[in-house]
JSON list of C-alpha atoms in Angstrom, two decimals:
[
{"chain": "A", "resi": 1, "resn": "UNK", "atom": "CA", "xyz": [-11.82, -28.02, -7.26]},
{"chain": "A", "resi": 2, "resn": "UNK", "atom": "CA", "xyz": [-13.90, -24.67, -6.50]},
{"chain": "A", "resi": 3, "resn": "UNK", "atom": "CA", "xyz": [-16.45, -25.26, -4.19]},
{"chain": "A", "resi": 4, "resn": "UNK", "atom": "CA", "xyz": [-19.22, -22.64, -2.16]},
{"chain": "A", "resi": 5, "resn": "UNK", "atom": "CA", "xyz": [-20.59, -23.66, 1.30]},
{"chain": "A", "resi": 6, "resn": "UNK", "atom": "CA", "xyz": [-23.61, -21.71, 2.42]},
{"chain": "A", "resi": 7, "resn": "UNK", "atom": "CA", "xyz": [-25.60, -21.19, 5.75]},
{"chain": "A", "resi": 8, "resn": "UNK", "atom": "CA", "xyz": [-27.72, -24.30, 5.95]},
{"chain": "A", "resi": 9, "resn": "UNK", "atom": "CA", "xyz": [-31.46, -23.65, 6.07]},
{"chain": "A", "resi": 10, "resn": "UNK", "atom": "CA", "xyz": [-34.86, -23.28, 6.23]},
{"chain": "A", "resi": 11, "resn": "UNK", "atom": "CA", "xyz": [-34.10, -19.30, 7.94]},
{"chain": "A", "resi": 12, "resn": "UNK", "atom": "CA", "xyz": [-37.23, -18.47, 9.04]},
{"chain": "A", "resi": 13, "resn": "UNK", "atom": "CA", "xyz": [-37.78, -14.62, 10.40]},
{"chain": "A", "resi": 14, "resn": "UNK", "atom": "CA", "xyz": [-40.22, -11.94, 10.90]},
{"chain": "A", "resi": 15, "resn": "UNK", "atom": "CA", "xyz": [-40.82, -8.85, 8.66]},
{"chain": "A", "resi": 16, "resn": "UNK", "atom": "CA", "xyz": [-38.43, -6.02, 8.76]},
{"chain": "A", "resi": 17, "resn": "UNK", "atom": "CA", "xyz": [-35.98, -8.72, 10.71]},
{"chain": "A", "resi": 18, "resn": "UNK", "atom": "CA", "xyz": [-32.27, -8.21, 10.25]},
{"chain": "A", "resi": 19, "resn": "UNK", "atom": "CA", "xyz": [-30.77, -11.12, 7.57]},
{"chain": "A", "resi": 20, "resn": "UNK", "atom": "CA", "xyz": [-27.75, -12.70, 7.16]},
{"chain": "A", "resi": 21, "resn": "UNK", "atom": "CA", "xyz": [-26.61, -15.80, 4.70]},
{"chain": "A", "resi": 22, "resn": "UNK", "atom": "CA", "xyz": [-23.49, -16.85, 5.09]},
{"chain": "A", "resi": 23, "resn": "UNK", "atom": "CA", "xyz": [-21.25, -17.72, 1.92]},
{"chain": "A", "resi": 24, "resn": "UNK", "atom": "CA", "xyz": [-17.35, -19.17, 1.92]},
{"chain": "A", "resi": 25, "resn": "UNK", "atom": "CA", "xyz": [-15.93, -20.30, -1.52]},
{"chain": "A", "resi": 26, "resn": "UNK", "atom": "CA", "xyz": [-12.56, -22.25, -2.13]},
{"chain": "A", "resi": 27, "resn": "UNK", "atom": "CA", "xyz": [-11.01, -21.06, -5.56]},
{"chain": "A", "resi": 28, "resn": "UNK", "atom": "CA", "xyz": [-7.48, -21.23, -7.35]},
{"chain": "A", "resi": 29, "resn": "UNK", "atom": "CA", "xyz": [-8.07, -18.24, -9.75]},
{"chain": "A", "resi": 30, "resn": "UNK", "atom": "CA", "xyz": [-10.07, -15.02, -9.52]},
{"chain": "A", "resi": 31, "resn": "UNK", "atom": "CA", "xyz": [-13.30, -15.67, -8.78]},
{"chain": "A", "resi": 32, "resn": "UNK", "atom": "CA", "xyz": [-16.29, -13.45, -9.21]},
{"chain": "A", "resi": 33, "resn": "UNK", "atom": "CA", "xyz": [-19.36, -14.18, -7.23]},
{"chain": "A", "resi": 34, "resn": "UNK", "atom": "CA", "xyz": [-22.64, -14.19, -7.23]},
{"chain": "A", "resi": 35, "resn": "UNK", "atom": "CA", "xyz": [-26.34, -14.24, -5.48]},
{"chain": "A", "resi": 36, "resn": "UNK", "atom": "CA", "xyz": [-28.83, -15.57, -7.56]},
{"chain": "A", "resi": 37, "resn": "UNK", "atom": "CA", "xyz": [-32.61, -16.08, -6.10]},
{"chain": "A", "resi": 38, "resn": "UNK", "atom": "CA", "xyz": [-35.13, -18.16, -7.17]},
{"chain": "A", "resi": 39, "resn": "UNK", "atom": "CA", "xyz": [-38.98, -17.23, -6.31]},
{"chain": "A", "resi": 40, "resn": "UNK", "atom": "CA", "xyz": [-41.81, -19.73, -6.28]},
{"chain": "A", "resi": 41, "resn": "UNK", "atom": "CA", "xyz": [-42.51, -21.28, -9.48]},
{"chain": "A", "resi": 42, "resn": "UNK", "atom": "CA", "xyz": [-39.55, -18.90, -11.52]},
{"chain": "A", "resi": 43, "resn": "UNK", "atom": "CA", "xyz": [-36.48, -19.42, -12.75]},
{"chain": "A", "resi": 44, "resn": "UNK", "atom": "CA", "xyz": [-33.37, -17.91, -10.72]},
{"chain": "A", "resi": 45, "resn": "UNK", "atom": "CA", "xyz": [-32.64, -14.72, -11.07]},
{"chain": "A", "resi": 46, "resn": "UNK", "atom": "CA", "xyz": [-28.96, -12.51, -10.80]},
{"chain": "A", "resi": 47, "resn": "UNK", "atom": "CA", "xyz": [-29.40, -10.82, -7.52]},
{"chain": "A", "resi": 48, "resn": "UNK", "atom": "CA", "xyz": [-25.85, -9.28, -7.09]},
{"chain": "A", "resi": 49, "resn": "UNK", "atom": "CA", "xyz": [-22.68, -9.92, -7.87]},
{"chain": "A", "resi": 50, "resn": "UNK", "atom": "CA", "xyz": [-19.08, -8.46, -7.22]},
{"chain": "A", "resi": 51, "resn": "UNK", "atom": "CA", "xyz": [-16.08, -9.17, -9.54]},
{"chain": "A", "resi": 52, "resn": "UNK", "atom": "CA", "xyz": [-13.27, -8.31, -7.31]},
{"chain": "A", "resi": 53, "resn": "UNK", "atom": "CA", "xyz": [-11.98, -8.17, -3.43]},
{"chain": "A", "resi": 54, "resn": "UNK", "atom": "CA", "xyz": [-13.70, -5.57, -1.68]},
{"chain": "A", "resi": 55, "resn": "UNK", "atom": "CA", "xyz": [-16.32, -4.97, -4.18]},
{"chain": "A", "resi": 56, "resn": "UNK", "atom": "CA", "xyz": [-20.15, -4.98, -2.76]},
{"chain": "A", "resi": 57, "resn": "UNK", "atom": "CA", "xyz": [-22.66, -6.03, -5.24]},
{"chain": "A", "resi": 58, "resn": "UNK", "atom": "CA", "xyz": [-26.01, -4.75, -3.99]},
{"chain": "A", "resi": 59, "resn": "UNK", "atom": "CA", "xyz": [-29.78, -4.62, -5.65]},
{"chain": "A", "resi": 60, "resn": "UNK", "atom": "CA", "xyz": [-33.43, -4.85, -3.56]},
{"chain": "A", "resi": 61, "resn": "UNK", "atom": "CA", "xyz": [-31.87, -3.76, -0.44]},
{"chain": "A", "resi": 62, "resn": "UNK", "atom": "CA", "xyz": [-29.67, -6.83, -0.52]},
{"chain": "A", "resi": 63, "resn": "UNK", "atom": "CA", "xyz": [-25.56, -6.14, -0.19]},
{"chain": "A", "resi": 64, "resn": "UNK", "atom": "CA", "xyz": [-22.89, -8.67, -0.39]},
{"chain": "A", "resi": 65, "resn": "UNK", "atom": "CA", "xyz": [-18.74, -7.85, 0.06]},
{"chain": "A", "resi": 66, "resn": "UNK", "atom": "CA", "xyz": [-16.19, -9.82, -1.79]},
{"chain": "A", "resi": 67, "resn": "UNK", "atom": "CA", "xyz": [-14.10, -10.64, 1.08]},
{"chain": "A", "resi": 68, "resn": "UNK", "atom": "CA", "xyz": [-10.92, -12.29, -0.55]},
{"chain": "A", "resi": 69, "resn": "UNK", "atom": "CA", "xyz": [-8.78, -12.29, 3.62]},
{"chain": "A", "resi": 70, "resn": "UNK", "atom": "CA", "xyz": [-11.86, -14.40, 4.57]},
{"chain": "A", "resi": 71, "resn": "UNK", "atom": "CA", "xyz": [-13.10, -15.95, 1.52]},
{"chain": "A", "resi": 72, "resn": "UNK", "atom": "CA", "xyz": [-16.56, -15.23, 2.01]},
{"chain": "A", "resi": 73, "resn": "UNK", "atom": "CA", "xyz": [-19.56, -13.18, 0.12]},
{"chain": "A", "resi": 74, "resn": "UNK", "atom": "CA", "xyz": [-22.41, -13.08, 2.96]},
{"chain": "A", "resi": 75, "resn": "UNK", "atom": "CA", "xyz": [-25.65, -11.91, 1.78]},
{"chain": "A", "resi": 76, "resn": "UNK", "atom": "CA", "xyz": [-27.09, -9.21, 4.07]},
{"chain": "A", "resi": 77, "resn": "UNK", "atom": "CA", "xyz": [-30.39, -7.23, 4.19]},
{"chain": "A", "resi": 78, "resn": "UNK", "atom": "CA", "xyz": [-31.13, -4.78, 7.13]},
{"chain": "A", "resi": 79, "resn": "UNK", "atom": "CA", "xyz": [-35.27, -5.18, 7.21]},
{"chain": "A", "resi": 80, "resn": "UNK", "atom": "CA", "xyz": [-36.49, -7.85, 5.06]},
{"chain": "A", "resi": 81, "resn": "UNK", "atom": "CA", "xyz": [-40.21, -8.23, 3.15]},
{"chain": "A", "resi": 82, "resn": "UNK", "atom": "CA", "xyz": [-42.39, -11.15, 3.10]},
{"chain": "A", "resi": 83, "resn": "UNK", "atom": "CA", "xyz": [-42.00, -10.68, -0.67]},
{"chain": "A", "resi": 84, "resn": "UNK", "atom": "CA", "xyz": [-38.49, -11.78, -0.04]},
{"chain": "A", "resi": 85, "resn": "UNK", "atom": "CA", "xyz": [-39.41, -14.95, 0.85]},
{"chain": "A", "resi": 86, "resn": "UNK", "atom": "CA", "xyz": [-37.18, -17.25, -1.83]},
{"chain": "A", "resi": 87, "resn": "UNK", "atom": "CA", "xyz": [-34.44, -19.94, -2.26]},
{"chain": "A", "resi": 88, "resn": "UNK", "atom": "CA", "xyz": [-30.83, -17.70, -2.25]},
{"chain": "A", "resi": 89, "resn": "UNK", "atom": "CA", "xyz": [-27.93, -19.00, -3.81]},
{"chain": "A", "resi": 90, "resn": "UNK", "atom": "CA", "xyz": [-24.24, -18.34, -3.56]},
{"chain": "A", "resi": 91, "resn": "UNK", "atom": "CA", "xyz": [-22.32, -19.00, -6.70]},
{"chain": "A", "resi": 92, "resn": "UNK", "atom": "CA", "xyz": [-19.12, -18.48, -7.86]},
{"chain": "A", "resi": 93, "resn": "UNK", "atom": "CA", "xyz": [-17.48, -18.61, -11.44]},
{"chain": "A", "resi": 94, "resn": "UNK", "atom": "CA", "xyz": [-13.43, -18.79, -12.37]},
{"chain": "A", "resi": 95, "resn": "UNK", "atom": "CA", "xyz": [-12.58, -16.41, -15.34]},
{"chain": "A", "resi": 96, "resn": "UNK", "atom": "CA", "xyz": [-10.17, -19.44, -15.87]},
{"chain": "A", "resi": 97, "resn": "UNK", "atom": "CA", "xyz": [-13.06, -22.27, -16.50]},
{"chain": "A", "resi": 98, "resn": "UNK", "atom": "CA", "xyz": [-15.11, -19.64, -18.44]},
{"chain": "A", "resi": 99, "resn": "UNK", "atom": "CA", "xyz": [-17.46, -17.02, -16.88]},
{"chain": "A", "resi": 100, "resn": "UNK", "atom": "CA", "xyz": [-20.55, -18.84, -17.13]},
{"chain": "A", "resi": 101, "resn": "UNK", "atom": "CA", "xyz": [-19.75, -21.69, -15.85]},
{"chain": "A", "resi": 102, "resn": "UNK", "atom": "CA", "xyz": [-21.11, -21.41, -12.61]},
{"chain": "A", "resi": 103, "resn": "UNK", "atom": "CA", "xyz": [-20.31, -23.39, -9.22]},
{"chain": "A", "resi": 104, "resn": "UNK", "atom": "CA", "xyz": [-23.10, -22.83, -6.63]},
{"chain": "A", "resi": 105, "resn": "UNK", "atom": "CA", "xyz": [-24.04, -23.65, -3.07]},
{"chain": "A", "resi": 106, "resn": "UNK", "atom": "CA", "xyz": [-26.79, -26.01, -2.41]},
{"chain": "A", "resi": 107, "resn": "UNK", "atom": "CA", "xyz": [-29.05, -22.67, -1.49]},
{"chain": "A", "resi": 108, "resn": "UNK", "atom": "CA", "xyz": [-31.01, -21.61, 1.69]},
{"chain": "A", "resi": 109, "resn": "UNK", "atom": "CA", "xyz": [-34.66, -21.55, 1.51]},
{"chain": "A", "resi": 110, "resn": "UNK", "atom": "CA", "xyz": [-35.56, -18.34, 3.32]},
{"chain": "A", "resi": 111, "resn": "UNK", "atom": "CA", "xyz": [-39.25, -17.35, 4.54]},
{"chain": "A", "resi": 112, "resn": "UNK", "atom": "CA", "xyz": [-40.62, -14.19, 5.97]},
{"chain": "A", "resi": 113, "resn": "UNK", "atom": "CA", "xyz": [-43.66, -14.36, 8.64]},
{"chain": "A", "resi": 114, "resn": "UNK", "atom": "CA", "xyz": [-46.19, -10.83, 8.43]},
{"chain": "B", "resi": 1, "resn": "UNK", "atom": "CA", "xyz": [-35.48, -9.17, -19.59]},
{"chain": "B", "resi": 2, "resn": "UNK", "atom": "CA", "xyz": [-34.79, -12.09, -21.01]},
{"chain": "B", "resi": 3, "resn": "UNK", "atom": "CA", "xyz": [-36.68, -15.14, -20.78]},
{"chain": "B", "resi": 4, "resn": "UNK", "atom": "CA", "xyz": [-35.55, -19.09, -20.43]},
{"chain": "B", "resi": 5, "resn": "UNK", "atom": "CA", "xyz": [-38.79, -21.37, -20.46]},
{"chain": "B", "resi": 6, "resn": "UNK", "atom": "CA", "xyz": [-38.66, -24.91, -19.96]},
{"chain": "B", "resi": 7, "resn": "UNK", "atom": "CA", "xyz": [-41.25, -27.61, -20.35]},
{"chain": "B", "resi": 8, "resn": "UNK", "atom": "CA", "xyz": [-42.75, -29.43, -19.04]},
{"chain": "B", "resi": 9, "resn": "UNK", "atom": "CA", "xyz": [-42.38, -27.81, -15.83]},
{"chain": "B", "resi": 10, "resn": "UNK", "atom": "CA", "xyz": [-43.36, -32.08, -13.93]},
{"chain": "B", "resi": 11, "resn": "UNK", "atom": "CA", "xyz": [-43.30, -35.18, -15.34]},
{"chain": "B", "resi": 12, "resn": "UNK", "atom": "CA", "xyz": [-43.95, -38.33, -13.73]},
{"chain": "B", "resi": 13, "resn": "UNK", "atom": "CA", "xyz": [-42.91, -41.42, -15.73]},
{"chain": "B", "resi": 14, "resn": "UNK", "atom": "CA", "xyz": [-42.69, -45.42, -15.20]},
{"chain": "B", "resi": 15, "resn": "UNK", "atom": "CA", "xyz": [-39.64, -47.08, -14.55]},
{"chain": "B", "resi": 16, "resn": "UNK", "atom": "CA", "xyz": [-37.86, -47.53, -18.19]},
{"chain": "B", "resi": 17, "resn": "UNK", "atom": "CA", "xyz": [-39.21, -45.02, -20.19]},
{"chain": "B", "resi": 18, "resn": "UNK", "atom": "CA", "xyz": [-37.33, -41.78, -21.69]},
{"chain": "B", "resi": 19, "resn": "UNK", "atom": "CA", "xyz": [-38.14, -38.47, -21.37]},
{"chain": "B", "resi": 20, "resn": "UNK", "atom": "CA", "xyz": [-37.58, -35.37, -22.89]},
{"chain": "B", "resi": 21, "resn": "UNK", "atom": "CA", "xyz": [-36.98, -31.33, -21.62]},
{"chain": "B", "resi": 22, "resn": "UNK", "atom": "CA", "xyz": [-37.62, -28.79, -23.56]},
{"chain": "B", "resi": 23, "resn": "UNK", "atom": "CA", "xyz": [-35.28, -25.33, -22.82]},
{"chain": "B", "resi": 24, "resn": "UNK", "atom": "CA", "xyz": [-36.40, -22.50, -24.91]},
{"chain": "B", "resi": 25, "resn": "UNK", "atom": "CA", "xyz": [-35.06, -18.90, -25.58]},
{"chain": "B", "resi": 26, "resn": "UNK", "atom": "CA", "xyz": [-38.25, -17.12, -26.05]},
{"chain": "B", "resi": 27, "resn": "UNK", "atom": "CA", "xyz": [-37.15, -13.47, -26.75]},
{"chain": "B", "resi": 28, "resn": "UNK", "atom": "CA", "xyz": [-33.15, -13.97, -27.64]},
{"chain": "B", "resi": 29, "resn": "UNK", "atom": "CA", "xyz": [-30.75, -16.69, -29.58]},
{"chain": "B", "resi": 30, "resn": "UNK", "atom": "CA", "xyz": [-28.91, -18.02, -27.69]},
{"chain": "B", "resi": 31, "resn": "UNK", "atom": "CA", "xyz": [-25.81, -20.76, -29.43]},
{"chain": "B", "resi": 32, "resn": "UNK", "atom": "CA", "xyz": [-24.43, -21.75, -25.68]},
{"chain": "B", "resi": 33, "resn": "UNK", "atom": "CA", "xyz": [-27.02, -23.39, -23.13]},
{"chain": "B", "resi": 34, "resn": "UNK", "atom": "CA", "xyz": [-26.14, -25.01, -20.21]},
{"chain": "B", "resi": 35, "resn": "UNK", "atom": "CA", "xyz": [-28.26, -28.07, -17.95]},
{"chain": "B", "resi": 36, "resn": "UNK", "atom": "CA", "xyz": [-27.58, -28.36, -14.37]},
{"chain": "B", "resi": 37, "resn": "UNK", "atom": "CA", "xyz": [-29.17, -30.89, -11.61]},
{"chain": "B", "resi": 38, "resn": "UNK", "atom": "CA", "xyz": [-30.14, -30.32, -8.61]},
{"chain": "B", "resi": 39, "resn": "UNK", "atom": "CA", "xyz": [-30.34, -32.87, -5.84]},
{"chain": "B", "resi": 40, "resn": "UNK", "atom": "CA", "xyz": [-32.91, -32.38, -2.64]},
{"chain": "B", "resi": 41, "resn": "UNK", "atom": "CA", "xyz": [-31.06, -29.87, -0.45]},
{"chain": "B", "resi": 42, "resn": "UNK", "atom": "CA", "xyz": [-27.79, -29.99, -2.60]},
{"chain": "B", "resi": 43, "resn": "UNK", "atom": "CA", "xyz": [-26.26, -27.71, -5.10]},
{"chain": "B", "resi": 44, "resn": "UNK", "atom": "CA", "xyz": [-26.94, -27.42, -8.46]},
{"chain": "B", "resi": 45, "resn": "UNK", "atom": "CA", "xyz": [-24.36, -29.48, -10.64]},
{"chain": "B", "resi": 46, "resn": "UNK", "atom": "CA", "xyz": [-23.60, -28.39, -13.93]},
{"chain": "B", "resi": 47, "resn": "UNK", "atom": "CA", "xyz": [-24.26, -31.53, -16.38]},
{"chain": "B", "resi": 48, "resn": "UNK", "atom": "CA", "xyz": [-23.85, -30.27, -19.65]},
{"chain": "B", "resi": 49, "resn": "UNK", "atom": "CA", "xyz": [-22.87, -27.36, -22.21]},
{"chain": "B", "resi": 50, "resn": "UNK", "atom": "CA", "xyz": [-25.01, -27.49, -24.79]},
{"chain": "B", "resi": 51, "resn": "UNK", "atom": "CA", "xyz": [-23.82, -25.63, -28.13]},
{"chain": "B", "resi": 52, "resn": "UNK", "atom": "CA", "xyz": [-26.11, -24.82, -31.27]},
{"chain": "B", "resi": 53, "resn": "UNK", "atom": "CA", "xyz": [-25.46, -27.04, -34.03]},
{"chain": "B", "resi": 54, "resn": "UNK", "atom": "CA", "xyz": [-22.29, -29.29, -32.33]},
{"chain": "B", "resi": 55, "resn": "UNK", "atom": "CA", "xyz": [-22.26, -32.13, -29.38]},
{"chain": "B", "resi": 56, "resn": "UNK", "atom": "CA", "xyz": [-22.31, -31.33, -26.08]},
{"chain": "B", "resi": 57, "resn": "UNK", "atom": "CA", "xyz": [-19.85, -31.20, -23.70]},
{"chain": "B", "resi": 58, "resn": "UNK", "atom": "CA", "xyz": [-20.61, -33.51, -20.44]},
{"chain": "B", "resi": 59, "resn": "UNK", "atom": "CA", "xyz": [-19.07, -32.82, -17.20]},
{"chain": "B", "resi": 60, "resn": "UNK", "atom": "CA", "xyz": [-16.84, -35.47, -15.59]},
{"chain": "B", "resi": 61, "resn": "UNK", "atom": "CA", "xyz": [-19.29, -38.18, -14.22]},
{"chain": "B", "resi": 62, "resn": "UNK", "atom": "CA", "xyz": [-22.09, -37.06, -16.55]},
{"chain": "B", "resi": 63, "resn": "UNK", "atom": "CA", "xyz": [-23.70, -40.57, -19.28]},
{"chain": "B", "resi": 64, "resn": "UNK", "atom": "CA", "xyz": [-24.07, -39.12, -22.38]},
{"chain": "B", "resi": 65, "resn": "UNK", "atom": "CA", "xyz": [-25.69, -42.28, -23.47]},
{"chain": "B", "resi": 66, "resn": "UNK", "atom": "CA", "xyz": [-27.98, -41.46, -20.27]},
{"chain": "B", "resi": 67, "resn": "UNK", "atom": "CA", "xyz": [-28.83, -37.81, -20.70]},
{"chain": "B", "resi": 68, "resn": "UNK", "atom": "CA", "xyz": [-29.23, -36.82, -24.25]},
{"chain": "B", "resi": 69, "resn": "UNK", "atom": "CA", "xyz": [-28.94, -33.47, -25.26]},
{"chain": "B", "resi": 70, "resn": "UNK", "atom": "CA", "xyz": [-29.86, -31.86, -28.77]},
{"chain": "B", "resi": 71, "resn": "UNK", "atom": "CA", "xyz": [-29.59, -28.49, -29.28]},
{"chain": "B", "resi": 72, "resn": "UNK", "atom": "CA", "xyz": [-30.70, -27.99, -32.72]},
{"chain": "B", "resi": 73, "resn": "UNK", "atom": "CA", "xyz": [-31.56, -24.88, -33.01]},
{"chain": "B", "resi": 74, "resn": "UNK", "atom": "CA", "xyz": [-30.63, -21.00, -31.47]},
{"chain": "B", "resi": 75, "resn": "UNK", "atom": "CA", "xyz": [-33.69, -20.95, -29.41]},
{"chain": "B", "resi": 76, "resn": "UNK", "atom": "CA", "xyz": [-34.18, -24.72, -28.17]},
{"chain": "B", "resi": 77, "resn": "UNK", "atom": "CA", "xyz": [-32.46, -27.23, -26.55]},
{"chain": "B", "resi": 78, "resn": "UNK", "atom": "CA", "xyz": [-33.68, -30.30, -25.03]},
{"chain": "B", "resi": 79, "resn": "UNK", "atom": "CA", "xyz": [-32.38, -33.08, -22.65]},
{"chain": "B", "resi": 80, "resn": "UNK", "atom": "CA", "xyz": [-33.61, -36.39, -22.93]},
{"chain": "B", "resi": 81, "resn": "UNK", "atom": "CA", "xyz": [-33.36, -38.68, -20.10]},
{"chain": "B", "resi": 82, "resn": "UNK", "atom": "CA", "xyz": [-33.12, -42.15, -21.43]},
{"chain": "B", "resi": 83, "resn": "UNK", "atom": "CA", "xyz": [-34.80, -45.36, -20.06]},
{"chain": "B", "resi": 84, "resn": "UNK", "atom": "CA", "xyz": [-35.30, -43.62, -16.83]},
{"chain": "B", "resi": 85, "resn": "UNK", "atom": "CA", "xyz": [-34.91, -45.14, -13.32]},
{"chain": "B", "resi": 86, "resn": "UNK", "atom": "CA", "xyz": [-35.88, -43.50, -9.77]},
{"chain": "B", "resi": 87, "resn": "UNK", "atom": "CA", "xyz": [-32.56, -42.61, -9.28]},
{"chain": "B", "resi": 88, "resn": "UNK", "atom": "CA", "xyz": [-33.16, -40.21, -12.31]},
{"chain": "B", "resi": 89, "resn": "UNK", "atom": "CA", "xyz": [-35.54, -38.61, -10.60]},
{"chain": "B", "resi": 90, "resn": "UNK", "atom": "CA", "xyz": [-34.61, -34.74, -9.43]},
{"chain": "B", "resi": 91, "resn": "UNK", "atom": "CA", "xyz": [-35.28, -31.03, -10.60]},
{"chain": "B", "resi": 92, "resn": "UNK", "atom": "CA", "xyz": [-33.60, -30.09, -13.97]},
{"chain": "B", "resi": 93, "resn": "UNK", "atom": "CA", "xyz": [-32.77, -26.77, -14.31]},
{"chain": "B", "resi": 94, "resn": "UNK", "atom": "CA", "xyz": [-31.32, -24.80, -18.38]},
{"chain": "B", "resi": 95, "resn": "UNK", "atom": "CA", "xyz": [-29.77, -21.75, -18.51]},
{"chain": "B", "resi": 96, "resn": "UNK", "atom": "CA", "xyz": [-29.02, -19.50, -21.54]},
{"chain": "B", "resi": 97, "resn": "UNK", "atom": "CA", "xyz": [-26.67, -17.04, -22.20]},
{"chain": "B", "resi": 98, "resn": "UNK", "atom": "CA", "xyz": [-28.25, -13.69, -23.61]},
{"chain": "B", "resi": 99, "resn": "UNK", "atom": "CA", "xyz": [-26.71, -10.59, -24.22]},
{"chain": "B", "resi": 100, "resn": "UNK", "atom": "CA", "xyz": [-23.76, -11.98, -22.30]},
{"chain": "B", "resi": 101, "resn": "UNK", "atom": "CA", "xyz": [-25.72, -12.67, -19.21]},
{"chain": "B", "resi": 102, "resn": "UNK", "atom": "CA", "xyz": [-26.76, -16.02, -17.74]},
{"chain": "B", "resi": 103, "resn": "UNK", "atom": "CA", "xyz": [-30.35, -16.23, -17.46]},
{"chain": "B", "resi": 104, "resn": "UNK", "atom": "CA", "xyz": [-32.64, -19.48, -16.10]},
{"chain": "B", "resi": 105, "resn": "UNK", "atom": "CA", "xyz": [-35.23, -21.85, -17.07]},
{"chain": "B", "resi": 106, "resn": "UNK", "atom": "CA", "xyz": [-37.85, -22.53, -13.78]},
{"chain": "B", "resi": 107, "resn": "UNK", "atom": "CA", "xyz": [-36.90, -25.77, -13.47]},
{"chain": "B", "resi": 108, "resn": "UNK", "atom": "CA", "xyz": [-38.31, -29.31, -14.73]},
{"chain": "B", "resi": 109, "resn": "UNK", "atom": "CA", "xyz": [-39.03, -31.76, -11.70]},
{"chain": "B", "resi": 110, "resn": "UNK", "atom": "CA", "xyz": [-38.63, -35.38, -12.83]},
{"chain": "B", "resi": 111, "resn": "UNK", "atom": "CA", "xyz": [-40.13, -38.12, -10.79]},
{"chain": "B", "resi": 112, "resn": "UNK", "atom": "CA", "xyz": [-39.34, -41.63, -12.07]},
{"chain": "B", "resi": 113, "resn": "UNK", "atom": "CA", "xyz": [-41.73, -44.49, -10.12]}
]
């Protein structure tokens, strides 16, 4: 069945640090794919998303390309915040099982040191 | 935006008992909700899709004798986790569909002792 790996965490990094979560998804249909973040004590939240190869979903500063040749959606940011300090997840969802249902990756817990 | 509130947000229980989730709509209807579970430092797993006014539909591995779920009206739906054991224990998370987005409850953490 469809299944997302992500980058194992805790990542811990500095402010304005470069970041990078990885993201590879197995599919049989057309997936679109997603970032959803959850802050402390909320609910999670639609970061990004892209709904076909080559698309990059970005919002905040964060980008993400739908990379069917290596079946991956990496999360990237080029100077994070310690306000970005959250649980990221990857998710994916087949237009074939119905667009909300929703496959994610087990998340990366991601802090940011002043 | 929208908002998905559940309640309570912890619960501890004994060994045996049931408990209930609440997952509330609180500015939208919403007729399709959905409960996942989340395991320590695993993914979320869709349980359940929850429709206004019908059953539910369980995902392959899922009790529906274990986890209740009622979903009586366009704003509410609630799980019920019957005679709980430790193994229930975990974080419980709804989500609605609004304005044909997916938005999310904050979670319900469930210890069972």
């Amino acid at each position: 069945g469809d299944s997302v790996t992500q980058m194992e965490g805790p990542v811990t990094l500095s402010e304005e640090a470069c970041l990078t979560i990885n993201c590879t998804y197995t599919a049989t249909g057309y997936p679109s794919l997603f970032w959803y973040v959850q802050y402390p004590g909320e609910g999670l939240q639609l970061l990004l998303k892209a709904t076909k190869a080559d698309d990059k979903g970005s919002n905040k500063g964060f980008e993400a390309t739908y990379r069917k040749e290596t079946t991956s959606f990496h999360l990237e940011k080029g100077s994070v915040q310690v306000s970005d300090s959250a649980v990221y997840f990857c998710a994916l969802s087949d237009r074939f099982q119905g667009a909300q249902k929703l496959v994610f990756g087990q998340g990366t817990r991601l802090t940011i040191n002043p | 935006g929208a908002v998905v509130s559940q309640h309570p947000s912890r619960v501890i229980c004994k060994s045996g008992t049931s408990v209930k989730i609440e997952c509330r709509s609180l500015d939208f209807q919403a007729t399709t909700m959905f409960w996942y579970r989340q395991f320590p430092k695993k993914s979320l797993m869709l349980m359940a899709t929850s429709n206004e006014g019908s059953k539910a539909t369980y995902e392959q591995g899922v009790e529906k004798d274990k986890f209740l779920i009622n979903h009586a009206s366009l704003t509410l739906s609630t799980l019920t986790v019957t005679s709980a054991h430790p193994e229930d224990s975990s974080f419980y998370i709804c989500s609605a569909i609004g304005n044909g987005e997916l938005f999310f409850g904050e979670g319900s953490r469930l210890t069972v002792l």
